[in-house]
Short mmCIF file of N, CA and C in Angstrom, two decimals:
data_model
loop_
_atom_site.label_atom_id
_atom_site.label_comp_id
_atom_site.label_asym_id
_atom_site.label_seq_id
_atom_site.Cartn_x
_atom_site.Cartn_y
_atom_site.Cartn_z
N MET A 1 -9.54 3.19 14.59
CA MET A 1 -8.35 3.59 13.83
C MET A 1 -8.50 3.08 12.40
N LYS A 2 -8.63 3.99 11.49
CA LYS A 2 -8.79 3.59 10.10
C LYS A 2 -7.44 3.21 9.50
N VAL A 3 -7.44 2.11 8.76
CA VAL A 3 -6.23 1.70 8.05
C VAL A 3 -6.14 2.55 6.80
N ARG A 4 -5.16 3.43 6.76
CA ARG A 4 -4.96 4.27 5.59
C ARG A 4 -3.67 3.84 4.91
N VAL A 5 -3.71 3.79 3.60
CA VAL A 5 -2.51 3.39 2.87
C VAL A 5 -1.37 4.33 3.20
N SER A 6 -1.64 5.63 3.35
CA SER A 6 -0.56 6.57 3.64
C SER A 6 0.05 6.31 5.01
N ALA A 7 -0.69 5.70 5.92
CA ALA A 7 -0.17 5.43 7.26
C ALA A 7 0.50 4.08 7.34
N LEU A 8 0.39 3.30 6.28
CA LEU A 8 0.95 1.96 6.27
C LEU A 8 2.19 1.94 5.39
N PRO A 9 2.99 0.88 5.50
CA PRO A 9 4.18 0.80 4.65
C PRO A 9 3.82 0.95 3.18
N GLN A 10 4.57 1.78 2.50
CA GLN A 10 4.30 2.02 1.09
C GLN A 10 5.02 1.00 0.23
N LYS A 11 4.51 0.82 -0.98
CA LYS A 11 5.16 -0.07 -1.94
C LYS A 11 6.52 0.49 -2.31
N PRO A 12 7.51 -0.37 -2.48
CA PRO A 12 8.80 0.12 -2.95
C PRO A 12 8.64 0.83 -4.29
N ARG A 13 9.35 1.91 -4.46
CA ARG A 13 9.23 2.69 -5.69
C ARG A 13 10.12 2.13 -6.81
N ASN A 14 11.20 1.42 -6.43
CA ASN A 14 12.11 0.98 -7.47
C ASN A 14 12.41 -0.51 -7.40
N LEU A 15 12.97 -0.99 -6.33
CA LEU A 15 13.37 -2.39 -6.22
C LEU A 15 12.44 -3.13 -5.28
N PRO A 16 11.94 -4.29 -5.67
CA PRO A 16 11.15 -5.06 -4.73
C PRO A 16 11.99 -5.41 -3.51
N GLY A 17 11.46 -5.08 -2.33
CA GLY A 17 12.15 -5.44 -1.11
C GLY A 17 13.22 -4.47 -0.67
N TYR A 18 13.42 -3.40 -1.42
CA TYR A 18 14.44 -2.44 -1.03
C TYR A 18 13.84 -1.05 -0.99
N HIS A 19 13.82 -0.46 0.18
CA HIS A 19 13.31 0.89 0.32
C HIS A 19 13.97 1.50 1.55
N ALA A 20 15.29 1.40 1.61
CA ALA A 20 16.01 1.94 2.76
C ALA A 20 17.15 2.80 2.25
N PRO A 21 17.13 4.09 2.60
CA PRO A 21 18.19 4.97 2.13
C PRO A 21 19.55 4.49 2.63
N GLY A 22 20.55 4.63 1.79
CA GLY A 22 21.90 4.34 2.21
C GLY A 22 22.35 2.91 1.97
N ALA A 23 21.46 1.99 1.74
CA ALA A 23 21.85 0.61 1.49
C ALA A 23 21.92 0.41 -0.02
N GLY A 24 23.03 -0.16 -0.46
CA GLY A 24 23.19 -0.41 -1.89
C GLY A 24 23.80 -1.77 -2.12
N PHE A 25 23.87 -2.16 -3.37
CA PHE A 25 24.37 -3.49 -3.71
C PHE A 25 25.85 -3.66 -3.39
N GLU A 26 26.56 -2.54 -3.24
CA GLU A 26 27.96 -2.64 -2.86
C GLU A 26 28.10 -3.07 -1.39
N ALA A 27 27.01 -3.04 -0.65
CA ALA A 27 26.97 -3.50 0.75
C ALA A 27 25.82 -4.51 0.88
N PRO A 28 26.02 -5.74 0.38
CA PRO A 28 24.90 -6.67 0.29
C PRO A 28 24.26 -7.04 1.62
N PHE A 29 25.03 -7.06 2.70
CA PHE A 29 24.42 -7.39 3.98
C PHE A 29 23.52 -6.26 4.49
N GLU A 30 23.83 -5.03 4.11
CA GLU A 30 22.93 -3.93 4.43
C GLU A 30 21.64 -4.07 3.63
N MET A 31 21.76 -4.53 2.40
CA MET A 31 20.56 -4.79 1.59
C MET A 31 19.71 -5.89 2.22
N LEU A 32 20.36 -6.96 2.68
CA LEU A 32 19.62 -8.04 3.34
C LEU A 32 18.93 -7.54 4.60
N ALA A 33 19.62 -6.69 5.36
CA ALA A 33 19.02 -6.12 6.57
C ALA A 33 17.83 -5.22 6.22
N ALA A 34 17.96 -4.46 5.13
CA ALA A 34 16.85 -3.61 4.68
C ALA A 34 15.64 -4.47 4.31
N CYS A 35 15.89 -5.62 3.70
CA CYS A 35 14.80 -6.54 3.38
C CYS A 35 14.13 -7.04 4.65
N HIS A 36 14.91 -7.34 5.66
CA HIS A 36 14.33 -7.81 6.92
C HIS A 36 13.46 -6.73 7.56
N GLU A 37 13.91 -5.47 7.47
CA GLU A 37 13.08 -4.38 7.99
C GLU A 37 11.75 -4.32 7.23
N ARG A 38 11.83 -4.50 5.94
CA ARG A 38 10.61 -4.48 5.12
C ARG A 38 9.70 -5.66 5.47
N VAL A 39 10.27 -6.83 5.69
CA VAL A 39 9.47 -7.99 6.11
C VAL A 39 8.75 -7.67 7.41
N GLU A 40 9.47 -7.09 8.36
CA GLU A 40 8.86 -6.73 9.65
C GLU A 40 7.68 -5.78 9.45
N ARG A 41 7.83 -4.79 8.56
CA ARG A 41 6.73 -3.87 8.30
C ARG A 41 5.53 -4.59 7.67
N MET A 42 5.81 -5.53 6.76
CA MET A 42 4.72 -6.27 6.13
C MET A 42 4.02 -7.19 7.13
N LEU A 43 4.78 -7.79 8.04
CA LEU A 43 4.15 -8.64 9.06
C LEU A 43 3.29 -7.81 10.00
N THR A 44 3.76 -6.61 10.33
CA THR A 44 2.95 -5.70 11.15
C THR A 44 1.70 -5.29 10.39
N LEU A 45 1.83 -5.08 9.09
CA LEU A 45 0.67 -4.71 8.28
C LEU A 45 -0.37 -5.83 8.27
N ILE A 46 0.07 -7.08 8.25
CA ILE A 46 -0.88 -8.21 8.32
C ILE A 46 -1.69 -8.13 9.61
N VAL A 47 -1.03 -7.82 10.72
CA VAL A 47 -1.73 -7.70 12.01
C VAL A 47 -2.70 -6.54 11.99
N LYS A 48 -2.23 -5.37 11.52
CA LYS A 48 -3.08 -4.18 11.48
C LYS A 48 -4.28 -4.38 10.55
N LEU A 49 -4.06 -5.05 9.44
CA LEU A 49 -5.14 -5.32 8.51
C LEU A 49 -6.23 -6.15 9.17
N GLN A 50 -5.83 -7.19 9.88
CA GLN A 50 -6.83 -8.03 10.55
C GLN A 50 -7.58 -7.24 11.62
N GLN A 51 -6.87 -6.41 12.37
CA GLN A 51 -7.52 -5.58 13.39
C GLN A 51 -8.52 -4.63 12.74
N HIS A 52 -8.11 -4.03 11.65
CA HIS A 52 -9.00 -3.10 10.94
C HIS A 52 -10.25 -3.81 10.43
N LEU A 53 -10.06 -4.97 9.82
CA LEU A 53 -11.21 -5.71 9.30
C LEU A 53 -12.16 -6.11 10.42
N GLN A 54 -11.62 -6.45 11.57
CA GLN A 54 -12.45 -6.85 12.70
C GLN A 54 -13.20 -5.65 13.30
N GLN A 55 -12.52 -4.51 13.41
CA GLN A 55 -13.10 -3.35 14.07
C GLN A 55 -13.94 -2.48 13.13
N LYS A 56 -13.48 -2.33 11.91
CA LYS A 56 -14.13 -1.39 10.98
C LYS A 56 -14.78 -2.07 9.78
N GLY A 57 -14.38 -3.28 9.49
CA GLY A 57 -14.89 -3.95 8.31
C GLY A 57 -14.06 -3.61 7.09
N PHE A 58 -14.57 -4.02 5.94
CA PHE A 58 -13.85 -3.85 4.68
C PHE A 58 -13.98 -2.43 4.16
N ASP A 59 -12.90 -1.91 3.58
CA ASP A 59 -12.93 -0.67 2.80
C ASP A 59 -11.77 -0.71 1.80
N ASP A 60 -11.66 0.36 1.01
CA ASP A 60 -10.63 0.38 -0.03
C ASP A 60 -9.22 0.33 0.54
N SER A 61 -9.02 0.94 1.70
CA SER A 61 -7.68 0.92 2.28
C SER A 61 -7.29 -0.49 2.73
N ALA A 62 -8.27 -1.28 3.17
CA ALA A 62 -7.98 -2.68 3.52
C ALA A 62 -7.58 -3.46 2.28
N ALA A 63 -8.29 -3.23 1.18
CA ALA A 63 -7.95 -3.91 -0.07
C ALA A 63 -6.55 -3.52 -0.53
N GLN A 64 -6.19 -2.24 -0.41
CA GLN A 64 -4.86 -1.80 -0.82
C GLN A 64 -3.78 -2.41 0.08
N ALA A 65 -4.04 -2.48 1.37
CA ALA A 65 -3.07 -3.09 2.29
C ALA A 65 -2.84 -4.55 1.92
N ALA A 66 -3.91 -5.26 1.60
CA ALA A 66 -3.77 -6.67 1.19
C ALA A 66 -2.94 -6.77 -0.08
N ARG A 67 -3.17 -5.89 -1.04
CA ARG A 67 -2.38 -5.90 -2.28
C ARG A 67 -0.91 -5.59 -2.01
N ASP A 68 -0.63 -4.66 -1.09
CA ASP A 68 0.75 -4.32 -0.75
C ASP A 68 1.49 -5.53 -0.17
N VAL A 69 0.83 -6.25 0.73
CA VAL A 69 1.46 -7.43 1.34
C VAL A 69 1.69 -8.49 0.26
N MET A 70 0.70 -8.71 -0.59
CA MET A 70 0.87 -9.72 -1.65
C MET A 70 2.02 -9.35 -2.57
N ARG A 71 2.11 -8.10 -2.94
CA ARG A 71 3.17 -7.67 -3.85
C ARG A 71 4.53 -7.95 -3.23
N TYR A 72 4.69 -7.62 -1.96
CA TYR A 72 5.99 -7.82 -1.33
C TYR A 72 6.36 -9.31 -1.28
N PHE A 73 5.46 -10.13 -0.79
CA PHE A 73 5.81 -11.53 -0.60
C PHE A 73 5.81 -12.32 -1.91
N ASP A 74 5.17 -11.80 -2.94
CA ASP A 74 5.27 -12.43 -4.26
C ASP A 74 6.57 -12.08 -4.97
N LEU A 75 7.04 -10.84 -4.83
CA LEU A 75 8.19 -10.37 -5.60
C LEU A 75 9.49 -10.35 -4.81
N ALA A 76 9.49 -9.67 -3.70
CA ALA A 76 10.75 -9.42 -2.99
C ALA A 76 11.19 -10.59 -2.12
N ALA A 77 10.28 -11.21 -1.42
CA ALA A 77 10.67 -12.28 -0.48
C ALA A 77 11.37 -13.44 -1.20
N PRO A 78 10.87 -13.91 -2.34
CA PRO A 78 11.60 -14.99 -3.02
C PRO A 78 13.02 -14.59 -3.45
N LEU A 79 13.19 -13.35 -3.90
CA LEU A 79 14.53 -12.88 -4.27
C LEU A 79 15.44 -12.86 -3.04
N HIS A 80 14.90 -12.42 -1.93
CA HIS A 80 15.68 -12.36 -0.68
C HIS A 80 16.10 -13.76 -0.24
N HIS A 81 15.19 -14.69 -0.26
CA HIS A 81 15.53 -16.07 0.11
C HIS A 81 16.59 -16.63 -0.82
N GLU A 82 16.47 -16.32 -2.10
CA GLU A 82 17.47 -16.80 -3.05
C GLU A 82 18.83 -16.17 -2.79
N ASP A 83 18.85 -14.87 -2.43
CA ASP A 83 20.12 -14.23 -2.05
C ASP A 83 20.82 -15.03 -0.96
N GLU A 84 20.06 -15.38 0.06
CA GLU A 84 20.63 -16.12 1.19
C GLU A 84 21.12 -17.50 0.77
N GLU A 85 20.31 -18.19 -0.02
CA GLU A 85 20.64 -19.56 -0.39
C GLU A 85 21.79 -19.63 -1.40
N ARG A 86 21.98 -18.58 -2.17
CA ARG A 86 23.08 -18.56 -3.15
C ARG A 86 24.40 -18.07 -2.55
N HIS A 87 24.32 -17.19 -1.55
CA HIS A 87 25.54 -16.51 -1.11
C HIS A 87 25.86 -16.65 0.38
N VAL A 88 24.86 -16.59 1.22
CA VAL A 88 25.11 -16.60 2.67
C VAL A 88 25.24 -18.03 3.19
N PHE A 89 24.26 -18.85 2.90
CA PHE A 89 24.24 -20.20 3.46
C PHE A 89 25.39 -21.09 2.99
N PRO A 90 25.76 -21.07 1.70
CA PRO A 90 26.86 -21.96 1.28
C PRO A 90 28.18 -21.68 2.00
N ALA A 91 28.47 -20.41 2.24
CA ALA A 91 29.71 -20.08 2.95
C ALA A 91 29.71 -20.68 4.35
N LEU A 92 28.57 -20.65 5.00
CA LEU A 92 28.48 -21.20 6.36
C LEU A 92 28.50 -22.72 6.35
N MET A 93 27.89 -23.33 5.34
CA MET A 93 27.92 -24.80 5.25
C MET A 93 29.32 -25.31 4.96
N ALA A 94 30.17 -24.48 4.37
CA ALA A 94 31.55 -24.87 4.10
C ALA A 94 32.45 -24.65 5.31
N GLY A 95 31.94 -23.98 6.32
CA GLY A 95 32.74 -23.69 7.50
C GLY A 95 32.74 -24.82 8.51
N PRO A 96 33.47 -24.63 9.61
CA PRO A 96 33.67 -25.70 10.58
C PRO A 96 32.61 -25.79 11.68
N ASP A 97 31.74 -24.78 11.83
CA ASP A 97 30.84 -24.71 12.98
C ASP A 97 29.60 -25.58 12.76
N ALA A 98 29.53 -26.69 13.49
CA ALA A 98 28.42 -27.64 13.33
C ALA A 98 27.09 -27.04 13.74
N SER A 99 27.08 -26.19 14.78
CA SER A 99 25.81 -25.60 15.22
C SER A 99 25.28 -24.61 14.19
N ILE A 100 26.18 -23.87 13.55
CA ILE A 100 25.75 -22.95 12.49
C ILE A 100 25.23 -23.73 11.29
N LYS A 101 25.90 -24.83 10.95
CA LYS A 101 25.43 -25.66 9.83
C LYS A 101 24.03 -26.20 10.11
N ALA A 102 23.79 -26.65 11.34
CA ALA A 102 22.45 -27.15 11.69
C ALA A 102 21.41 -26.04 11.60
N LEU A 103 21.80 -24.84 12.03
CA LEU A 103 20.89 -23.70 11.95
C LEU A 103 20.58 -23.36 10.49
N VAL A 104 21.60 -23.37 9.65
CA VAL A 104 21.40 -23.07 8.23
C VAL A 104 20.44 -24.08 7.60
N LEU A 105 20.59 -25.34 7.92
CA LEU A 105 19.67 -26.35 7.39
C LEU A 105 18.24 -26.08 7.82
N ARG A 106 18.07 -25.64 9.07
CA ARG A 106 16.73 -25.30 9.54
C ARG A 106 16.18 -24.07 8.82
N LEU A 107 17.05 -23.08 8.57
CA LEU A 107 16.60 -21.88 7.88
C LEU A 107 16.19 -22.18 6.43
N ILE A 108 16.91 -23.09 5.79
CA ILE A 108 16.52 -23.51 4.44
C ILE A 108 15.16 -24.18 4.48
N GLN A 109 14.94 -25.02 5.48
CA GLN A 109 13.62 -25.66 5.64
C GLN A 109 12.55 -24.61 5.92
N ASP A 110 12.89 -23.59 6.71
CA ASP A 110 11.95 -22.49 6.95
C ASP A 110 11.51 -21.86 5.64
N HIS A 111 12.46 -21.63 4.75
CA HIS A 111 12.11 -21.03 3.46
C HIS A 111 11.07 -21.88 2.73
N ARG A 112 11.24 -23.17 2.76
CA ARG A 112 10.27 -24.06 2.09
C ARG A 112 8.90 -23.98 2.78
N GLN A 113 8.91 -23.99 4.11
CA GLN A 113 7.64 -23.90 4.85
C GLN A 113 6.96 -22.56 4.61
N MET A 114 7.75 -21.49 4.52
CA MET A 114 7.17 -20.18 4.24
C MET A 114 6.51 -20.16 2.87
N GLY A 115 7.14 -20.81 1.91
CA GLY A 115 6.55 -20.88 0.58
C GLY A 115 5.21 -21.60 0.58
N VAL A 116 5.12 -22.68 1.32
CA VAL A 116 3.86 -23.43 1.43
C VAL A 116 2.82 -22.60 2.17
N ALA A 117 3.22 -21.99 3.30
CA ALA A 117 2.28 -21.20 4.10
C ALA A 117 1.80 -19.96 3.34
N TRP A 118 2.65 -19.43 2.46
CA TRP A 118 2.28 -18.25 1.69
C TRP A 118 1.08 -18.55 0.78
N VAL A 119 0.98 -19.74 0.28
CA VAL A 119 -0.16 -20.09 -0.60
C VAL A 119 -1.48 -19.84 0.14
N GLY A 120 -1.57 -20.31 1.37
CA GLY A 120 -2.80 -20.11 2.15
C GLY A 120 -3.00 -18.67 2.55
N ALA A 121 -1.93 -18.00 2.98
CA ALA A 121 -2.04 -16.60 3.40
C ALA A 121 -2.42 -15.71 2.21
N LYS A 122 -1.81 -15.97 1.06
CA LYS A 122 -2.12 -15.17 -0.12
C LYS A 122 -3.58 -15.35 -0.54
N ALA A 123 -4.09 -16.56 -0.42
CA ALA A 123 -5.50 -16.79 -0.77
C ALA A 123 -6.42 -15.92 0.07
N VAL A 124 -6.10 -15.78 1.36
CA VAL A 124 -6.90 -14.92 2.24
C VAL A 124 -6.76 -13.47 1.83
N LEU A 125 -5.54 -13.03 1.58
CA LEU A 125 -5.32 -11.64 1.18
C LEU A 125 -6.01 -11.33 -0.15
N GLN A 126 -6.04 -12.31 -1.05
CA GLN A 126 -6.71 -12.10 -2.34
C GLN A 126 -8.21 -11.90 -2.14
N VAL A 127 -8.79 -12.62 -1.18
CA VAL A 127 -10.21 -12.42 -0.86
C VAL A 127 -10.44 -10.98 -0.42
N VAL A 128 -9.55 -10.47 0.41
CA VAL A 128 -9.68 -9.08 0.88
C VAL A 128 -9.49 -8.12 -0.28
N ALA A 129 -8.46 -8.34 -1.08
CA ALA A 129 -8.17 -7.43 -2.20
C ALA A 129 -9.32 -7.39 -3.21
N ASP A 130 -10.02 -8.51 -3.39
CA ASP A 130 -11.09 -8.60 -4.39
C ASP A 130 -12.48 -8.29 -3.85
N ALA A 131 -12.57 -8.02 -2.55
CA ALA A 131 -13.89 -7.84 -1.93
C ALA A 131 -14.51 -6.49 -2.30
N SER A 132 -15.74 -6.35 -1.93
CA SER A 132 -16.44 -5.07 -2.02
C SER A 132 -17.22 -4.89 -0.73
N PRO A 133 -17.61 -3.68 -0.40
CA PRO A 133 -18.37 -3.50 0.85
C PRO A 133 -19.63 -4.38 0.89
N ALA A 134 -20.27 -4.57 -0.25
CA ALA A 134 -21.51 -5.36 -0.27
C ALA A 134 -21.25 -6.85 -0.09
N SER A 135 -20.09 -7.32 -0.57
CA SER A 135 -19.82 -8.76 -0.53
C SER A 135 -19.01 -9.19 0.69
N TRP A 136 -18.51 -8.23 1.46
CA TRP A 136 -17.57 -8.55 2.53
C TRP A 136 -18.20 -9.37 3.65
N ARG A 137 -17.48 -10.41 4.05
CA ARG A 137 -17.83 -11.22 5.22
C ARG A 137 -16.59 -11.27 6.10
N PRO A 138 -16.75 -11.21 7.42
CA PRO A 138 -15.58 -11.25 8.31
C PRO A 138 -14.71 -12.48 8.04
N LEU A 139 -13.42 -12.34 8.34
CA LEU A 139 -12.51 -13.47 8.18
C LEU A 139 -12.93 -14.60 9.11
N THR A 140 -12.81 -15.81 8.61
CA THR A 140 -13.09 -16.99 9.43
C THR A 140 -11.88 -17.27 10.32
N ALA A 141 -12.06 -18.15 11.28
CA ALA A 141 -10.95 -18.55 12.14
C ALA A 141 -9.84 -19.17 11.30
N TRP A 142 -10.21 -19.96 10.29
CA TRP A 142 -9.21 -20.58 9.43
C TRP A 142 -8.42 -19.53 8.66
N GLN A 143 -9.11 -18.50 8.15
CA GLN A 143 -8.42 -17.46 7.39
C GLN A 143 -7.44 -16.68 8.28
N SER A 144 -7.88 -16.35 9.48
CA SER A 144 -6.97 -15.66 10.42
C SER A 144 -5.78 -16.55 10.78
N ALA A 145 -6.04 -17.83 10.96
CA ALA A 145 -4.95 -18.77 11.30
C ALA A 145 -3.94 -18.85 10.15
N ALA A 146 -4.41 -18.80 8.91
CA ALA A 146 -3.50 -18.85 7.76
C ALA A 146 -2.59 -17.62 7.75
N LEU A 147 -3.15 -16.45 8.03
CA LEU A 147 -2.34 -15.23 8.07
C LEU A 147 -1.36 -15.25 9.23
N ASN A 148 -1.86 -15.61 10.41
CA ASN A 148 -1.02 -15.59 11.60
C ASN A 148 0.05 -16.68 11.57
N GLY A 149 -0.29 -17.83 11.01
CA GLY A 149 0.68 -18.91 10.89
C GLY A 149 1.82 -18.53 9.96
N PHE A 150 1.48 -17.89 8.85
CA PHE A 150 2.51 -17.43 7.92
C PHE A 150 3.43 -16.42 8.60
N ALA A 151 2.84 -15.43 9.27
CA ALA A 151 3.65 -14.41 9.94
C ALA A 151 4.52 -15.04 11.03
N GLY A 152 3.97 -16.00 11.75
CA GLY A 152 4.70 -16.63 12.83
C GLY A 152 5.95 -17.35 12.37
N LEU A 153 5.94 -17.88 11.16
CA LEU A 153 7.11 -18.58 10.63
C LEU A 153 8.32 -17.66 10.52
N TYR A 154 8.06 -16.38 10.30
CA TYR A 154 9.15 -15.44 10.07
C TYR A 154 9.85 -14.97 11.35
N ARG A 155 9.17 -14.97 12.48
CA ARG A 155 9.71 -14.31 13.68
C ARG A 155 11.07 -14.86 14.10
N GLN A 156 11.15 -16.13 14.45
CA GLN A 156 12.42 -16.72 14.89
C GLN A 156 13.42 -16.75 13.75
N HIS A 157 12.93 -16.95 12.56
CA HIS A 157 13.79 -17.00 11.38
C HIS A 157 14.59 -15.70 11.23
N LEU A 158 13.91 -14.58 11.30
CA LEU A 158 14.58 -13.29 11.16
C LEU A 158 15.59 -13.07 12.27
N ASP A 159 15.21 -13.40 13.50
CA ASP A 159 16.13 -13.23 14.63
C ASP A 159 17.39 -14.06 14.45
N ASP A 160 17.22 -15.32 14.04
CA ASP A 160 18.38 -16.20 13.86
C ASP A 160 19.31 -15.69 12.76
N GLU A 161 18.73 -15.18 11.70
CA GLU A 161 19.57 -14.66 10.62
C GLU A 161 20.29 -13.39 11.04
N ASP A 162 19.55 -12.46 11.67
CA ASP A 162 20.16 -11.19 12.06
C ASP A 162 21.22 -11.36 13.14
N GLN A 163 20.96 -12.20 14.11
CA GLN A 163 21.85 -12.29 15.27
C GLN A 163 22.97 -13.32 15.11
N LEU A 164 22.74 -14.36 14.33
CA LEU A 164 23.72 -15.44 14.24
C LEU A 164 24.30 -15.64 12.84
N VAL A 165 23.42 -15.80 11.87
CA VAL A 165 23.86 -16.21 10.54
C VAL A 165 24.55 -15.09 9.78
N TYR A 166 23.96 -13.91 9.73
CA TYR A 166 24.59 -12.83 8.99
C TYR A 166 25.96 -12.45 9.57
N PRO A 167 26.08 -12.28 10.90
CA PRO A 167 27.41 -11.97 11.43
C PRO A 167 28.45 -13.05 11.12
N ALA A 168 28.06 -14.32 11.23
CA ALA A 168 29.00 -15.41 10.94
C ALA A 168 29.41 -15.40 9.47
N ALA A 169 28.46 -15.15 8.58
CA ALA A 169 28.77 -15.14 7.14
C ALA A 169 29.65 -13.95 6.78
N GLN A 170 29.41 -12.80 7.38
CA GLN A 170 30.21 -11.62 7.08
C GLN A 170 31.68 -11.84 7.42
N VAL A 171 31.94 -12.60 8.46
CA VAL A 171 33.32 -12.90 8.84
C VAL A 171 33.97 -13.81 7.81
N GLN A 172 33.20 -14.71 7.23
CA GLN A 172 33.76 -15.71 6.31
C GLN A 172 33.90 -15.23 4.87
N LEU A 173 33.03 -14.34 4.44
CA LEU A 173 33.04 -13.92 3.04
C LEU A 173 34.14 -12.90 2.77
N THR A 174 34.89 -13.12 1.70
CA THR A 174 35.94 -12.20 1.30
C THR A 174 35.34 -10.99 0.60
N GLU A 175 36.16 -9.97 0.40
CA GLU A 175 35.70 -8.78 -0.34
C GLU A 175 35.27 -9.17 -1.76
N THR A 176 36.01 -10.08 -2.36
CA THR A 176 35.66 -10.54 -3.71
C THR A 176 34.31 -11.24 -3.71
N ALA A 177 34.08 -12.09 -2.70
CA ALA A 177 32.79 -12.79 -2.61
C ALA A 177 31.65 -11.82 -2.35
N LEU A 178 31.90 -10.81 -1.52
CA LEU A 178 30.86 -9.79 -1.27
C LEU A 178 30.53 -9.01 -2.53
N ALA A 179 31.56 -8.67 -3.30
CA ALA A 179 31.33 -7.94 -4.56
C ALA A 179 30.53 -8.80 -5.53
N ALA A 180 30.87 -10.08 -5.63
CA ALA A 180 30.13 -10.99 -6.51
C ALA A 180 28.70 -11.14 -6.03
N MET A 181 28.51 -11.19 -4.74
CA MET A 181 27.16 -11.30 -4.16
C MET A 181 26.33 -10.08 -4.54
N GLY A 182 26.90 -8.88 -4.36
CA GLY A 182 26.18 -7.66 -4.72
C GLY A 182 25.84 -7.61 -6.19
N GLU A 183 26.79 -8.02 -7.03
CA GLU A 183 26.55 -8.01 -8.48
C GLU A 183 25.44 -9.00 -8.87
N ASP A 184 25.46 -10.18 -8.27
CA ASP A 184 24.42 -11.17 -8.56
C ASP A 184 23.05 -10.67 -8.10
N MET A 185 22.99 -10.08 -6.91
CA MET A 185 21.72 -9.54 -6.42
C MET A 185 21.17 -8.49 -7.38
N MET A 186 22.06 -7.66 -7.87
CA MET A 186 21.66 -6.60 -8.79
C MET A 186 21.17 -7.19 -10.12
N GLN A 187 21.90 -8.12 -10.67
CA GLN A 187 21.53 -8.71 -11.96
C GLN A 187 20.20 -9.44 -11.88
N ARG A 188 19.97 -10.18 -10.80
CA ARG A 188 18.72 -10.93 -10.70
C ARG A 188 17.52 -10.02 -10.52
N ARG A 189 17.75 -8.78 -10.14
CA ARG A 189 16.67 -7.80 -10.02
C ARG A 189 16.56 -6.90 -11.25
N GLY A 190 17.42 -7.17 -12.24
CA GLY A 190 17.37 -6.38 -13.46
C GLY A 190 17.86 -4.96 -13.30
N VAL A 191 18.76 -4.73 -12.33
CA VAL A 191 19.29 -3.40 -12.09
C VAL A 191 20.61 -3.25 -12.83
N LYS A 192 20.75 -2.14 -13.53
CA LYS A 192 21.98 -1.85 -14.26
C LYS A 192 22.99 -1.23 -13.31
N PRO A 193 24.26 -1.65 -13.38
CA PRO A 193 25.27 -1.05 -12.51
C PRO A 193 25.49 0.41 -12.86
N THR A 194 25.70 1.23 -11.82
CA THR A 194 25.97 2.64 -12.03
C THR A 194 27.45 2.96 -11.81
N GLY A 195 28.18 1.99 -11.41
CA GLY A 195 29.60 2.15 -11.16
C GLY A 195 30.14 0.85 -10.63
N PRO A 196 31.35 0.84 -10.08
CA PRO A 196 31.91 -0.39 -9.55
C PRO A 196 31.05 -0.95 -8.44
N VAL A 197 30.83 -2.24 -8.46
CA VAL A 197 30.05 -2.89 -7.41
C VAL A 197 31.01 -3.53 -6.43
#
């Protein structure tokens, strides 16, 4: 099975981390969910890329897939984490639920660990992106572990946010807070408002 860029998740055309019809800044939790869908696609792409390199070796489509993953986790993932830390987590930390507060603290720590793990994973992806058929050598066990370790950090994290944290925060945030959240998300991405947010 050849890894073709057209068969793999495409780069966002406009906003880093946003490529889902119907989700807009006026519905910030839908935007966060769209980011999670994109993260899932990028994590799947990391797996498919490794399978392709093992079965078929290096080619231009492998290099493009590596660049796509790097672009997403360099640009969109940090913005997404900041969205959560600026708007979702503080509301929950101000609430009464001790178990949710403990979970939020763990999720914040996850963000830090993901940042550290990304350094190693990105170094591996950069090797793939910069390779040529003549220079290509199969990934080492350490390189595969760096990619798989990075992806593994996201699995439970995404589930906890989708199933526990986002629903709890949506109950606590007022319409005014949601509007401010959407406006902040838009401004930090350099998007001009097209109407009321």
